[in-house]
Amino acid sequence: MNHLDCRGLQCPMPIVRLALRVQELSAGDQLTVAATDPAFPADITAWAEMTGHQLLSFEDGECLTATIEVVQ
């Protein structure tokens, strides 16, 4: 599984980095993103809906962690 560390970055940078990283992946690949930005839950949900990628899981806590599956 692929990992992307966006801890310490503020909106919109976690989503910008996520979008760039997804371009390097293939359909079916999974990517786990770690972030601390309070806007990240809403941002990644909206991003997944807009792009068609699947949000597989989301864990709330001090570090927010989302796993997506690339759909292309």
Short mmCIF file of N, CA and C in Angstrom, two decimals:
data_model
loop_
_atom_site.label_atom_id
_atom_site.label_comp_id
_atom_site.label_asym_id
_atom_site.label_seq_id
_atom_site.Cartn_x
_atom_site.Cartn_y
_atom_site.Cartn_z
N MET A 1 0.85 -1.18 0.00
CA MET A 1 0.00 0.00 0.00
C MET A 1 0.89 1.24 0.00
N ASN A 2 0.43 2.27 -0.63
CA ASN A 2 1.14 3.55 -0.73
C ASN A 2 0.72 4.47 0.42
N HIS A 3 1.66 5.29 0.87
CA HIS A 3 1.39 6.22 1.97
C HIS A 3 1.80 7.62 1.56
N LEU A 4 1.02 8.60 2.04
CA LEU A 4 1.30 10.01 1.79
C LEU A 4 1.17 10.74 3.12
N ASP A 5 2.24 11.37 3.55
CA ASP A 5 2.25 12.09 4.83
C ASP A 5 2.01 13.57 4.58
N CYS A 6 0.84 14.04 4.98
CA CYS A 6 0.49 15.46 4.82
C CYS A 6 0.31 16.13 6.18
N ARG A 7 0.85 15.52 7.22
CA ARG A 7 0.74 16.12 8.55
C ARG A 7 1.45 17.47 8.56
N GLY A 8 0.81 18.44 9.21
CA GLY A 8 1.38 19.77 9.32
C GLY A 8 1.02 20.70 8.17
N LEU A 9 0.43 20.16 7.11
CA LEU A 9 0.02 21.00 5.97
C LEU A 9 -1.41 21.49 6.18
N GLN A 10 -1.66 22.70 5.74
CA GLN A 10 -3.00 23.29 5.85
C GLN A 10 -3.69 23.29 4.49
N CYS A 11 -5.01 23.36 4.54
CA CYS A 11 -5.84 23.41 3.35
C CYS A 11 -5.34 24.52 2.42
N PRO A 12 -5.19 24.23 1.16
CA PRO A 12 -5.62 23.06 0.39
C PRO A 12 -4.49 22.05 0.13
N MET A 13 -3.35 22.20 0.77
CA MET A 13 -2.17 21.41 0.41
C MET A 13 -2.33 19.89 0.54
N PRO A 14 -3.03 19.35 1.56
CA PRO A 14 -3.18 17.90 1.57
C PRO A 14 -3.89 17.36 0.32
N ILE A 15 -4.90 18.08 -0.14
CA ILE A 15 -5.63 17.64 -1.34
C ILE A 15 -4.78 17.87 -2.60
N VAL A 16 -4.03 18.95 -2.64
CA VAL A 16 -3.14 19.20 -3.78
C VAL A 16 -2.12 18.07 -3.89
N ARG A 17 -1.49 17.72 -2.78
CA ARG A 17 -0.50 16.64 -2.79
C ARG A 17 -1.14 15.30 -3.13
N LEU A 18 -2.34 15.07 -2.62
CA LEU A 18 -3.08 13.85 -2.93
C LEU A 18 -3.36 13.75 -4.43
N ALA A 19 -3.84 14.82 -5.01
CA ALA A 19 -4.17 14.83 -6.44
C ALA A 19 -2.93 14.56 -7.29
N LEU A 20 -1.80 15.14 -6.91
CA LEU A 20 -0.56 14.90 -7.65
C LEU A 20 -0.10 13.45 -7.51
N ARG A 21 -0.21 12.90 -6.31
CA ARG A 21 0.24 11.53 -6.06
C ARG A 21 -0.62 10.52 -6.81
N VAL A 22 -1.92 10.75 -6.87
CA VAL A 22 -2.84 9.83 -7.54
C VAL A 22 -2.48 9.70 -9.02
N GLN A 23 -1.95 10.76 -9.62
CA GLN A 23 -1.56 10.71 -11.03
C GLN A 23 -0.44 9.71 -11.28
N GLU A 24 0.32 9.37 -10.24
CA GLU A 24 1.42 8.42 -10.36
C GLU A 24 0.98 6.98 -10.15
N LEU A 25 -0.28 6.78 -9.74
CA LEU A 25 -0.77 5.46 -9.38
C LEU A 25 -1.65 4.88 -10.49
N SER A 26 -1.91 3.59 -10.38
CA SER A 26 -2.75 2.89 -11.36
C SER A 26 -4.11 2.58 -10.74
N ALA A 27 -5.08 2.32 -11.60
CA ALA A 27 -6.40 1.93 -11.13
C ALA A 27 -6.29 0.71 -10.22
N GLY A 28 -6.99 0.76 -9.11
CA GLY A 28 -6.96 -0.34 -8.15
C GLY A 28 -5.94 -0.15 -7.04
N ASP A 29 -4.97 0.74 -7.24
CA ASP A 29 -4.00 1.03 -6.18
C ASP A 29 -4.69 1.70 -5.01
N GLN A 30 -4.19 1.45 -3.82
CA GLN A 30 -4.71 2.10 -2.63
C GLN A 30 -3.67 3.05 -2.07
N LEU A 31 -4.14 4.16 -1.53
CA LEU A 31 -3.26 5.18 -0.97
C LEU A 31 -3.81 5.58 0.39
N THR A 32 -2.95 5.55 1.40
CA THR A 32 -3.33 6.02 2.74
C THR A 32 -2.70 7.39 2.96
N VAL A 33 -3.54 8.34 3.37
CA VAL A 33 -3.10 9.72 3.57
C VAL A 33 -3.25 10.07 5.04
N ALA A 34 -2.18 10.60 5.63
CA ALA A 34 -2.21 11.07 7.01
C ALA A 34 -2.18 12.59 6.99
N ALA A 35 -3.08 13.22 7.75
CA ALA A 35 -3.16 14.68 7.77
C ALA A 35 -3.57 15.15 9.16
N THR A 36 -3.27 16.41 9.45
CA THR A 36 -3.68 17.01 10.71
C THR A 36 -4.58 18.23 10.51
N ASP A 37 -4.81 18.61 9.27
CA ASP A 37 -5.66 19.77 8.96
C ASP A 37 -7.11 19.46 9.32
N PRO A 38 -7.75 20.29 10.15
CA PRO A 38 -9.14 20.03 10.55
C PRO A 38 -10.12 19.99 9.37
N ALA A 39 -9.77 20.62 8.25
CA ALA A 39 -10.66 20.61 7.09
C ALA A 39 -10.51 19.33 6.26
N PHE A 40 -9.53 18.50 6.57
CA PHE A 40 -9.24 17.32 5.76
C PHE A 40 -10.43 16.36 5.59
N PRO A 41 -11.19 16.05 6.64
CA PRO A 41 -12.32 15.12 6.44
C PRO A 41 -13.31 15.59 5.37
N ALA A 42 -13.71 16.84 5.45
CA ALA A 42 -14.65 17.37 4.46
C ALA A 42 -13.99 17.48 3.10
N ASP A 43 -12.72 17.89 3.07
CA ASP A 43 -12.02 18.06 1.80
C ASP A 43 -11.84 16.73 1.07
N ILE A 44 -11.43 15.69 1.76
CA ILE A 44 -11.18 14.42 1.06
C ILE A 44 -12.49 13.77 0.64
N THR A 45 -13.54 13.95 1.41
CA THR A 45 -14.85 13.42 1.02
C THR A 45 -15.33 14.10 -0.26
N ALA A 46 -15.23 15.42 -0.31
CA ALA A 46 -15.63 16.16 -1.51
C ALA A 46 -14.74 15.81 -2.70
N TRP A 47 -13.44 15.69 -2.46
CA TRP A 47 -12.50 15.36 -3.54
C TRP A 47 -12.84 13.99 -4.13
N ALA A 48 -13.09 13.00 -3.27
CA ALA A 48 -13.42 11.66 -3.75
C ALA A 48 -14.71 11.68 -4.58
N GLU A 49 -15.71 12.41 -4.13
CA GLU A 49 -16.96 12.51 -4.87
C GLU A 49 -16.75 13.19 -6.23
N MET A 50 -15.95 14.23 -6.26
CA MET A 50 -15.72 14.98 -7.50
C MET A 50 -14.88 14.20 -8.51
N THR A 51 -13.92 13.42 -8.02
CA THR A 51 -12.99 12.73 -8.92
C THR A 51 -13.41 11.31 -9.24
N GLY A 52 -14.30 10.73 -8.46
CA GLY A 52 -14.73 9.36 -8.68
C GLY A 52 -13.86 8.31 -7.99
N HIS A 53 -12.81 8.75 -7.29
CA HIS A 53 -12.00 7.80 -6.54
C HIS A 53 -12.79 7.37 -5.29
N GLN A 54 -12.52 6.17 -4.81
CA GLN A 54 -13.31 5.63 -3.71
C GLN A 54 -12.63 5.85 -2.37
N LEU A 55 -13.35 6.46 -1.46
CA LEU A 55 -12.88 6.63 -0.09
C LEU A 55 -13.22 5.35 0.66
N LEU A 56 -12.20 4.53 0.94
CA LEU A 56 -12.42 3.23 1.57
C LEU A 56 -12.61 3.32 3.07
N SER A 57 -11.83 4.19 3.72
CA SER A 57 -11.94 4.31 5.17
C SER A 57 -11.43 5.66 5.61
N PHE A 58 -11.88 6.05 6.80
CA PHE A 58 -11.43 7.30 7.40
C PHE A 58 -11.35 7.09 8.90
N GLU A 59 -10.21 7.43 9.48
CA GLU A 59 -10.02 7.31 10.93
C GLU A 59 -9.78 8.70 11.50
N ASP A 60 -10.60 9.05 12.47
CA ASP A 60 -10.51 10.34 13.13
C ASP A 60 -9.61 10.21 14.35
N GLY A 61 -8.95 11.27 14.70
CA GLY A 61 -8.08 11.27 15.87
C GLY A 61 -7.12 12.43 15.76
N GLU A 62 -6.06 12.40 16.55
CA GLU A 62 -5.06 13.46 16.48
C GLU A 62 -4.48 13.55 15.07
N CYS A 63 -4.25 12.39 14.48
CA CYS A 63 -3.84 12.31 13.08
C CYS A 63 -5.01 11.71 12.31
N LEU A 64 -5.48 12.42 11.31
CA LEU A 64 -6.59 11.96 10.48
C LEU A 64 -6.01 11.06 9.39
N THR A 65 -6.59 9.90 9.19
CA THR A 65 -6.07 8.96 8.23
C THR A 65 -7.18 8.49 7.30
N ALA A 66 -6.96 8.66 6.00
CA ALA A 66 -7.92 8.22 5.01
C ALA A 66 -7.24 7.28 4.03
N THR A 67 -8.00 6.27 3.61
CA THR A 67 -7.51 5.36 2.58
C THR A 67 -8.44 5.45 1.39
N ILE A 68 -7.84 5.68 0.24
CA ILE A 68 -8.62 5.76 -1.00
C ILE A 68 -8.16 4.67 -1.96
N GLU A 69 -9.06 4.31 -2.86
CA GLU A 69 -8.70 3.42 -3.96
C GLU A 69 -8.79 4.23 -5.24
N VAL A 70 -7.75 4.14 -6.05
CA VAL A 70 -7.68 4.88 -7.29
C VAL A 70 -8.60 4.22 -8.33
N VAL A 71 -9.44 5.02 -8.93
CA VAL A 71 -10.33 4.57 -10.00
C VAL A 71 -10.03 5.43 -11.22
N GLN A 72 -9.64 4.79 -12.31
CA GLN A 72 -9.34 5.58 -13.52
C GLN A 72 -9.92 4.97 -14.75
#
